[in-house]
PDB file of C-alpha atoms in Angstrom:
ATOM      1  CA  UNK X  12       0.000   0.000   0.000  1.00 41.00           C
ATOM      2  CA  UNK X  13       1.293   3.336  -0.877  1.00 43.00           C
ATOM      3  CA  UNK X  14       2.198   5.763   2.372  1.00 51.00           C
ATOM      4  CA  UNK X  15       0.298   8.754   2.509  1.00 47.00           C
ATOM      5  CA  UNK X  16       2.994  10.803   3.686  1.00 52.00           C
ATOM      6  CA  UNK X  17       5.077  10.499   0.394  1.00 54.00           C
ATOM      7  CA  UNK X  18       4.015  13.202  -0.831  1.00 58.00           C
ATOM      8  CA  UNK X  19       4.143  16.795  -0.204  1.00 61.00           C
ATOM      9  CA  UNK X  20       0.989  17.553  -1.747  1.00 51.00           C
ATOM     10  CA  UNK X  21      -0.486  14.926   0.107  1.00 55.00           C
ATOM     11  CA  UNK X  22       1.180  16.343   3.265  1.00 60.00           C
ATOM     12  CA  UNK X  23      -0.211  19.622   2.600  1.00 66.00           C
ATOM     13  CA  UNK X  24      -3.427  18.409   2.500  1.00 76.00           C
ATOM     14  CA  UNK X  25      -3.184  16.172   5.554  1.00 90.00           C
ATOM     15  CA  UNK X  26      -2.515  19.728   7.537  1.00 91.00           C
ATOM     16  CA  UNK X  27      -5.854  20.709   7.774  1.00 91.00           C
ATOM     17  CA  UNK X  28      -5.252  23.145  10.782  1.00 93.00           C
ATOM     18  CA  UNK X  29      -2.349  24.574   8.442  1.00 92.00           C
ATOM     19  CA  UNK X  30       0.255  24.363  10.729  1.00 93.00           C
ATOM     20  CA  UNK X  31       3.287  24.108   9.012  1.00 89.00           C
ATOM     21  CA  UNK X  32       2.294  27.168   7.022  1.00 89.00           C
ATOM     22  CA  UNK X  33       2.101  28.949  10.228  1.00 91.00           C
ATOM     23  CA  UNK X  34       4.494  31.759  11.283  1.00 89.00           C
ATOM     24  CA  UNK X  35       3.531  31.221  14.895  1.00 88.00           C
ATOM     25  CA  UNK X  36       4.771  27.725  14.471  1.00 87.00           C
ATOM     26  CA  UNK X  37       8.092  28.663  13.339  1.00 79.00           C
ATOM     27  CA  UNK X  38       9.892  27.627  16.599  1.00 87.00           C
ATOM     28  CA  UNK X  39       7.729  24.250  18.022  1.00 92.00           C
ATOM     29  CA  UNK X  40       9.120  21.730  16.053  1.00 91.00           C
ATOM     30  CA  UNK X  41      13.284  20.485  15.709  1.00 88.00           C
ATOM     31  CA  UNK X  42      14.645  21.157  12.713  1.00 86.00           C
ATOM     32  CA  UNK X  43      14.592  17.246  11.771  1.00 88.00           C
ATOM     33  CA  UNK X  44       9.967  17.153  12.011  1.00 90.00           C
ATOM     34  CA  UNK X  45       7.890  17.734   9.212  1.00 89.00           C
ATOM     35  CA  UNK X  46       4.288  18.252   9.903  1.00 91.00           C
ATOM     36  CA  UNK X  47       2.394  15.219   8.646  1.00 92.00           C
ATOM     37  CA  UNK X  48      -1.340  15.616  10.115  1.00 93.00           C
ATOM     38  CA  UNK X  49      -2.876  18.297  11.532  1.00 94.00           C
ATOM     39  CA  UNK X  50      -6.693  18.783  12.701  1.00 93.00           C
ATOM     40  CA  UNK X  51      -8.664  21.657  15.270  1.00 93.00           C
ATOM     41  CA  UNK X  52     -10.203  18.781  17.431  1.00 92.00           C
ATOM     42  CA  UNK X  53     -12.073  18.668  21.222  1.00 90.00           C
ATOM     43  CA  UNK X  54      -9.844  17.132  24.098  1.00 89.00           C
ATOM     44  CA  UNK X  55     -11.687  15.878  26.752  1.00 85.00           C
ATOM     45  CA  UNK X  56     -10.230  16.118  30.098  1.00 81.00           C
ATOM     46  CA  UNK X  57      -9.688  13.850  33.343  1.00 79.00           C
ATOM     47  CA  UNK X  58     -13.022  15.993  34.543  1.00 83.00           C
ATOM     48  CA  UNK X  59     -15.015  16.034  31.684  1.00 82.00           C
ATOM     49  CA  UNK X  60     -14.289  19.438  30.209  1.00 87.00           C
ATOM     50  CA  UNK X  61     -14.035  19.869  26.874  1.00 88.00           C
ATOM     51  CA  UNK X  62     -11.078  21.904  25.299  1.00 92.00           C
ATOM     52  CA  UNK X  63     -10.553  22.893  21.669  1.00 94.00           C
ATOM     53  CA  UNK X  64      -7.256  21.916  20.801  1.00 95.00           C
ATOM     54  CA  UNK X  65      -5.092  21.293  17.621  1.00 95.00           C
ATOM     55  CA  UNK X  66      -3.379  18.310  17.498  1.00 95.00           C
ATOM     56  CA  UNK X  67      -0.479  17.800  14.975  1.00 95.00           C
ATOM     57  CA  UNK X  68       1.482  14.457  14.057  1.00 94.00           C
ATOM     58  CA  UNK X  69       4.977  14.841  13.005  1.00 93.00           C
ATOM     59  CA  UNK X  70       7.629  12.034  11.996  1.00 92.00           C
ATOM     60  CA  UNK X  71       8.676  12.275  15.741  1.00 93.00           C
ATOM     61  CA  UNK X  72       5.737  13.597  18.073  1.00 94.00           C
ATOM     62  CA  UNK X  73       1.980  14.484  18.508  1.00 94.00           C
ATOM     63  CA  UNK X  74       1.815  17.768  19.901  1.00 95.00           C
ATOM     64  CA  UNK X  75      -1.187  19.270  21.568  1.00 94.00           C
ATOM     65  CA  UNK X  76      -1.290  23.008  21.037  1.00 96.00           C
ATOM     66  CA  UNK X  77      -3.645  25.798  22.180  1.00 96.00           C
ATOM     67  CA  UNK X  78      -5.735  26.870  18.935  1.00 94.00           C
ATOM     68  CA  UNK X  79      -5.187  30.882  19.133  1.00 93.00           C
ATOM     69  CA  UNK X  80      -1.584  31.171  20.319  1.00 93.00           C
ATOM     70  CA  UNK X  81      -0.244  27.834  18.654  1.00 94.00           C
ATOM     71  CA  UNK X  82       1.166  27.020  22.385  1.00 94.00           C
ATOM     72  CA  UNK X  83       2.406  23.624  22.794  1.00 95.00           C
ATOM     73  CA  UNK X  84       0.134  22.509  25.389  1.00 93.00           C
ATOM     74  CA  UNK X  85       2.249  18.913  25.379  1.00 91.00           C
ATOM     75  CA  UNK X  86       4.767  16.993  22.926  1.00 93.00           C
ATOM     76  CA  UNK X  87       4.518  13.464  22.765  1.00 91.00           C
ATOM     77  CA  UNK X  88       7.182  11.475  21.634  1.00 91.00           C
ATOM     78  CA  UNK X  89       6.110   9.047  19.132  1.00 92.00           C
ATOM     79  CA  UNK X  90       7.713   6.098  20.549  1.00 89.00           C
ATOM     80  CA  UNK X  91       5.892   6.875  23.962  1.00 88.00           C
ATOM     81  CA  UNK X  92       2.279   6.093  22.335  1.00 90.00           C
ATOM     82  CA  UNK X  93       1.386   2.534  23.434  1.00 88.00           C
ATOM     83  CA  UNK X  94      -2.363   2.321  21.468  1.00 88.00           C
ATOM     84  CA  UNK X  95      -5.055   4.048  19.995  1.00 91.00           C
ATOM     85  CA  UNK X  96      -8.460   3.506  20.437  1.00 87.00           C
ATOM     86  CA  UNK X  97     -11.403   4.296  17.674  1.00 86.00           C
ATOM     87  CA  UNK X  98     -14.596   4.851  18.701  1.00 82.00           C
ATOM     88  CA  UNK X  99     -17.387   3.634  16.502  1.00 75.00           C
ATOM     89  CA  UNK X 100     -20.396   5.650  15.872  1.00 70.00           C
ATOM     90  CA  UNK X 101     -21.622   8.705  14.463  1.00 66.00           C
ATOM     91  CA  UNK X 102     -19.831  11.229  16.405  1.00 70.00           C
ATOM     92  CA  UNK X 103     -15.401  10.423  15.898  1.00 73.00           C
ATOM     93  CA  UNK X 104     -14.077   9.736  18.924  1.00 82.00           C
ATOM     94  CA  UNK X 105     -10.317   8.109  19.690  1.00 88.00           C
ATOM     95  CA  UNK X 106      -7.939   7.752  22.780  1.00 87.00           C
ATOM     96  CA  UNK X 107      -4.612   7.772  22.272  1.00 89.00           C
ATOM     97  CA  UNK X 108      -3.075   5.986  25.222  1.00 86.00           C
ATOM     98  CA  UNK X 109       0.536   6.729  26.598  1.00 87.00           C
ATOM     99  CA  UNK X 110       3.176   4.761  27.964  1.00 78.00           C
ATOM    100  CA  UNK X 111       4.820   5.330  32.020  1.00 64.00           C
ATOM    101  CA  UNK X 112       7.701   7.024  30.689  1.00 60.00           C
ATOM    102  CA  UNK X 113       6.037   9.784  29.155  1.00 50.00           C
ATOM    103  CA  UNK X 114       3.715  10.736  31.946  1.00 54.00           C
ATOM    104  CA  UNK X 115       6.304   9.672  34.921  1.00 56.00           C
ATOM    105  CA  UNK X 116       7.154   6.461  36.757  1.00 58.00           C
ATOM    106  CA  UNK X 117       3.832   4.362  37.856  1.00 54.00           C
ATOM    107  CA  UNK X 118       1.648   6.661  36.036  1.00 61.00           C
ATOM    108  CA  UNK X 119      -0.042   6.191  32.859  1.00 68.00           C
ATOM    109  CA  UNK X 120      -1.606   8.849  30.264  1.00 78.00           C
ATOM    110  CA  UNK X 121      -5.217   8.959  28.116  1.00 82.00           C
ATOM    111  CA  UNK X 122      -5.852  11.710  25.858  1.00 81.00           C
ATOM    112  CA  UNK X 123      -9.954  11.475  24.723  1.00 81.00           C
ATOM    113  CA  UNK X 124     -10.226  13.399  21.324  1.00 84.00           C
ATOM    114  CA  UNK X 125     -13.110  14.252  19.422  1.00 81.00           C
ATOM    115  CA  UNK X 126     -13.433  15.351  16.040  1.00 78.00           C
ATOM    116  CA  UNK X 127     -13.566  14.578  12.102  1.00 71.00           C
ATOM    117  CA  UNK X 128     -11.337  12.170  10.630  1.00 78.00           C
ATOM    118  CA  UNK X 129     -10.179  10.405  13.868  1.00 83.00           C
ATOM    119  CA  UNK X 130      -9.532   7.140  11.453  1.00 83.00           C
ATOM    120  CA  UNK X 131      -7.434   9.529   9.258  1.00 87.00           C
ATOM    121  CA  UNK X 132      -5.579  10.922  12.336  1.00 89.00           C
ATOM    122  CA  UNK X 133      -4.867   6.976  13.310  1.00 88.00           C
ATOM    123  CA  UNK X 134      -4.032   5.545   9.866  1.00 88.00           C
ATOM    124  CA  UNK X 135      -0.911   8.903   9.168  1.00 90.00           C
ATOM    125  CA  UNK X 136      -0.252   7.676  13.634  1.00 91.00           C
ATOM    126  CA  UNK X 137       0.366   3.818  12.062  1.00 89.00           C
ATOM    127  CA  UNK X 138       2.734   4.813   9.154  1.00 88.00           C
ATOM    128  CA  UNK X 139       5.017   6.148  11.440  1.00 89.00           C
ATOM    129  CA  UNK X 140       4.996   3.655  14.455  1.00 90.00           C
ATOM    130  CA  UNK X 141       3.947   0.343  12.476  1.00 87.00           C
ATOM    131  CA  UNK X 142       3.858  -1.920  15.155  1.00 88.00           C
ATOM    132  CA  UNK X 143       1.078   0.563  17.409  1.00 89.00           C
ATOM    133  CA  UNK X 144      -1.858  -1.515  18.509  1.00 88.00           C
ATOM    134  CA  UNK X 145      -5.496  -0.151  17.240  1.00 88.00           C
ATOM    135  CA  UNK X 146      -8.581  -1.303  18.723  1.00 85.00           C
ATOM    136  CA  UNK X 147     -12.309  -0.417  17.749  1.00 81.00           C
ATOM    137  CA  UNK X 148     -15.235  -0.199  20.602  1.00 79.00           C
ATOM    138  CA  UNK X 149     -18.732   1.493  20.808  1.00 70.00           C
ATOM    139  CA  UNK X 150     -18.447   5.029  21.336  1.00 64.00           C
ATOM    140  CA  UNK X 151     -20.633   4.232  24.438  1.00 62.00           C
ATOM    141  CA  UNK X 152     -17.493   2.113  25.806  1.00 56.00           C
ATOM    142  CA  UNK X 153     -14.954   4.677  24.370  1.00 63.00           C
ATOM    143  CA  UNK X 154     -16.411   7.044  26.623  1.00 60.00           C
ATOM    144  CA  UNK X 155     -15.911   4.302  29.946  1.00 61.00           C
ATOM    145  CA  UNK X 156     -12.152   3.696  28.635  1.00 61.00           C
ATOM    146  CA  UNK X 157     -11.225   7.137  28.927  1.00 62.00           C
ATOM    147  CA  UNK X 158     -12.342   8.021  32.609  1.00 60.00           C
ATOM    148  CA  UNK X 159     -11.090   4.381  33.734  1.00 56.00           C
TER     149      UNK X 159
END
């Protein structure tokens, strides 16, 4: 199967929030990321609130950044991810779940995300860390997973 991220066009089109285009984003990423995805989607935090956020997959990291400002709100090493989880149902849902060492010893990390094109999000995630695990549940259990 042909990568999606071959091509630059494709790339372009991939960065939906426009990121890379960005002068705010000038200084976020290391010289050595290219911005592969990018998407304005809903976090959902460990109490339930609901935060606009843009998340962004490079070759190395997701970042979470703060819409307006382009803040990085968190940068999360690709090889920390441990599984993503997809939500079926009419609304998009996914969690992206994230090893110890990321978070800090004993601890473990679940980001809830809402928004279009989670499979898209998951399948550019996949190209870049092969061997993640992906799992599909009701949206009604999606919504258990992330508060457990």
């Amino acid at each position: 199967a042909r990568s999606v991220l071959t091509s630059d066009v494709l790339r372009r089109a991939l960065d939906h929030a426009k990121v890379a285009t960005d002068k705010r984003a000038g200084s976020i990423f290391m010289s050595d990321e290219t911005v592969l995805y990018s998407r304005q989607m809903i976090k959902v935090n460990k109490r339930g609130r609901r935060q606009e956020r843009i998340f962004v997959c490079t070759n190395r990291a997701v970042y979470n950044l703060e819409p307006r400002s382009l803040g990085v709100r968190r940068r999360i090493g690709l090889h920390t991810l441990d599984s993503v989880t997809l939500g079926k149902g009419a609304r998009p849902q996914m969690l992206l779940h994230v090893r110890e060492e990321h978070v800090g010893e004993g601890e473990s990390e679940t980001y809830c995300l809402l928004g279009e094109d989670a499979e898209e999000f998951t399948n550019v995630i996949t190209q870049c860390v092969p061997d993640l695990a992906i799992s599909h549940v009701a949206v009604e259990d999606l919504t258990r997973l992330a508060q457990g």
